[in-house]
Amino acid sequence: VSGAVREGKSVLETHSPEDRSLRIASVSLAGVESAEEAVSSLRAFFPKWRDTPVSTRAEILFKAADLME
């Protein structure tokens, strides 16, 4: 949230549907307070994103997609 790593309220473990003993990931789940803070932060940032040229936004999103592959 706002560039800071936060501890979640709880953890959701995901497992392979083929082999339930194989854990795929552990995902930290946010509480209400963290979620509200994230929404507030995003609302404050949105005007800057909205005013960023489309070509720049596309570059950012393509780079993010490449990092996820």
JSON list of C-alpha atoms in Angstrom, two decimals:
[
{"chain": "A", "resi": 1, "resn": "VAL", "atom": "CA", "xyz": [0.00, 0.00, 0.00]},
{"chain": "A", "resi": 2, "resn": "SER", "atom": "CA", "xyz": [1.55, 3.29, -1.12]},
{"chain": "A", "resi": 3, "resn": "GLY", "atom": "CA", "xyz": [4.79, 1.49, -1.88]},
{"chain": "A", "resi": 4, "resn": "ALA", "atom": "CA", "xyz": [5.07, -0.24, 1.50]},
{"chain": "A", "resi": 5, "resn": "VAL", "atom": "CA", "xyz": [4.89, -3.97, 2.14]},
{"chain": "A", "resi": 6, "resn": "ARG", "atom": "CA", "xyz": [2.17, -4.85, 4.65]},
{"chain": "A", "resi": 7, "resn": "GLU", "atom": "CA", "xyz": [1.46, -7.98, 6.62]},
{"chain": "A", "resi": 8, "resn": "GLY", "atom": "CA", "xyz": [-1.91, -9.51, 5.86]},
{"chain": "A", "resi": 9, "resn": "LYS", "atom": "CA", "xyz": [-4.62, -10.52, 8.31]},
{"chain": "A", "resi": 10, "resn": "SER", "atom": "CA", "xyz": [-4.38, -14.13, 7.17]},
{"chain": "A", "resi": 11, "resn": "VAL", "atom": "CA", "xyz": [-2.80, -16.35, 4.55]},
{"chain": "A", "resi": 12, "resn": "LEU", "atom": "CA", "xyz": [-4.55, -18.28, 1.77]},
{"chain": "A", "resi": 13, "resn": "GLU", "atom": "CA", "xyz": [-2.68, -21.36, 0.59]},
{"chain": "A", "resi": 14, "resn": "THR", "atom": "CA", "xyz": [-3.33, -22.56, -2.96]},
{"chain": "A", "resi": 15, "resn": "HIS", "atom": "CA", "xyz": [-2.71, -26.15, -4.01]},
{"chain": "A", "resi": 16, "resn": "SER", "atom": "CA", "xyz": [-2.46, -28.02, -7.27]},
{"chain": "A", "resi": 17, "resn": "PRO", "atom": "CA", "xyz": [-5.84, -29.44, -8.31]},
{"chain": "A", "resi": 18, "resn": "GLU", "atom": "CA", "xyz": [-4.04, -32.55, -9.55]},
{"chain": "A", "resi": 19, "resn": "ASP", "atom": "CA", "xyz": [-1.91, -33.11, -6.45]},
{"chain": "A", "resi": 20, "resn": "ARG", "atom": "CA", "xyz": [-3.41, -31.45, -3.37]},
{"chain": "A", "resi": 21, "resn": "SER", "atom": "CA", "xyz": [-0.16, -32.03, -1.44]},
{"chain": "A", "resi": 22, "resn": "LEU", "atom": "CA", "xyz": [1.65, -29.66, -3.82]},
{"chain": "A", "resi": 23, "resn": "ARG", "atom": "CA", "xyz": [1.37, -26.07, -2.57]},
{"chain": "A", "resi": 24, "resn": "ILE", "atom": "CA", "xyz": [1.49, -23.59, -5.45]},
{"chain": "A", "resi": 25, "resn": "ALA", "atom": "CA", "xyz": [1.46, -20.32, -3.50]},
{"chain": "A", "resi": 26, "resn": "SER", "atom": "CA", "xyz": [0.73, -18.61, -0.22]},
{"chain": "A", "resi": 27, "resn": "VAL", "atom": "CA", "xyz": [-1.19, -15.35, -0.61]},
{"chain": "A", "resi": 28, "resn": "SER", "atom": "CA", "xyz": [-1.47, -12.76, 2.13]},
{"chain": "A", "resi": 29, "resn": "LEU", "atom": "CA", "xyz": [-5.04, -11.49, 2.55]},
{"chain": "A", "resi": 30, "resn": "ALA", "atom": "CA", "xyz": [-5.61, -7.86, 3.55]},
{"chain": "A", "resi": 31, "resn": "GLY", "atom": "CA", "xyz": [-7.91, -6.76, 6.29]},
{"chain": "A", "resi": 32, "resn": "VAL", "atom": "CA", "xyz": [-10.55, -4.03, 5.90]},
{"chain": "A", "resi": 33, "resn": "GLU", "atom": "CA", "xyz": [-8.21, -1.28, 7.16]},
{"chain": "A", "resi": 34, "resn": "SER", "atom": "CA", "xyz": [-5.46, -2.18, 4.66]},
{"chain": "A", "resi": 35, "resn": "ALA", "atom": "CA", "xyz": [-7.97, -2.46, 1.82]},
{"chain": "A", "resi": 36, "resn": "GLU", "atom": "CA", "xyz": [-9.45, 0.96, 2.62]},
{"chain": "A", "resi": 37, "resn": "GLU", "atom": "CA", "xyz": [-5.95, 2.47, 2.77]},
{"chain": "A", "resi": 38, "resn": "ALA", "atom": "CA", "xyz": [-5.12, 0.92, -0.63]},
{"chain": "A", "resi": 39, "resn": "VAL", "atom": "CA", "xyz": [-8.29, 2.32, -2.21]},
{"chain": "A", "resi": 40, "resn": "SER", "atom": "CA", "xyz": [-7.56, 5.77, -0.77]},
{"chain": "A", "resi": 41, "resn": "SER", "atom": "CA", "xyz": [-3.99, 5.64, -2.11]},
{"chain": "A", "resi": 42, "resn": "LEU", "atom": "CA", "xyz": [-5.20, 4.59, -5.56]},
{"chain": "A", "resi": 43, "resn": "ARG", "atom": "CA", "xyz": [-7.78, 7.37, -5.67]},
{"chain": "A", "resi": 44, "resn": "ALA", "atom": "CA", "xyz": [-5.03, 9.90, -4.90]},
{"chain": "A", "resi": 45, "resn": "PHE", "atom": "CA", "xyz": [-2.79, 8.44, -7.65]},
{"chain": "A", "resi": 46, "resn": "PHE", "atom": "CA", "xyz": [-5.46, 8.10, -10.35]},
{"chain": "A", "resi": 47, "resn": "PRO", "atom": "CA", "xyz": [-5.32, 11.71, -11.69]},
{"chain": "A", "resi": 48, "resn": "LYS", "atom": "CA", "xyz": [-1.59, 11.28, -12.40]},
{"chain": "A", "resi": 49, "resn": "TRP", "atom": "CA", "xyz": [-2.23, 7.96, -14.19]},
{"chain": "A", "resi": 50, "resn": "ARG", "atom": "CA", "xyz": [-5.17, 9.43, -16.12]},
{"chain": "A", "resi": 51, "resn": "ASP", "atom": "CA", "xyz": [-3.00, 12.33, -17.31]},
{"chain": "A", "resi": 52, "resn": "THR", "atom": "CA", "xyz": [-0.15, 10.03, -18.41]},
{"chain": "A", "resi": 53, "resn": "PRO", "atom": "CA", "xyz": [-0.04, 9.65, -22.21]},
{"chain": "A", "resi": 54, "resn": "VAL", "atom": "CA", "xyz": [-1.62, 6.43, -23.49]},
{"chain": "A", "resi": 55, "resn": "SER", "atom": "CA", "xyz": [1.65, 5.36, -25.13]},
{"chain": "A", "resi": 56, "resn": "THR", "atom": "CA", "xyz": [3.48, 5.64, -21.78]},
{"chain": "A", "resi": 57, "resn": "ARG", "atom": "CA", "xyz": [0.75, 3.71, -19.96]},
{"chain": "A", "resi": 58, "resn": "ALA", "atom": "CA", "xyz": [0.96, 0.98, -22.62]},
{"chain": "A", "resi": 59, "resn": "GLU", "atom": "CA", "xyz": [4.73, 0.72, -22.17]},
{"chain": "A", "resi": 60, "resn": "ILE", "atom": "CA", "xyz": [4.31, 0.37, -18.39]},
{"chain": "A", "resi": 61, "resn": "LEU", "atom": "CA", "xyz": [1.64, -2.33, -18.76]},
{"chain": "A", "resi": 62, "resn": "PHE", "atom": "CA", "xyz": [3.63, -4.29, -21.34]},
{"chain": "A", "resi": 63, "resn": "LYS", "atom": "CA", "xyz": [6.70, -4.17, -19.08]},
{"chain": "A", "resi": 64, "resn": "ALA", "atom": "CA", "xyz": [4.58, -5.43, -16.16]},
{"chain": "A", "resi": 65, "resn": "ALA", "atom": "CA", "xyz": [3.25, -8.26, -18.35]},
{"chain": "A", "resi": 66, "resn": "ASP", "atom": "CA", "xyz": [6.80, -9.23, -19.35]},
{"chain": "A", "resi": 67, "resn": "LEU", "atom": "CA", "xyz": [7.83, -9.35, -15.70]},
{"chain": "A", "resi": 68, "resn": "MET", "atom": "CA", "xyz": [4.92, -11.68, -14.91]},
{"chain": "A", "resi": 69, "resn": "GLU", "atom": "CA", "xyz": [5.82, -14.20, -17.61]}
]
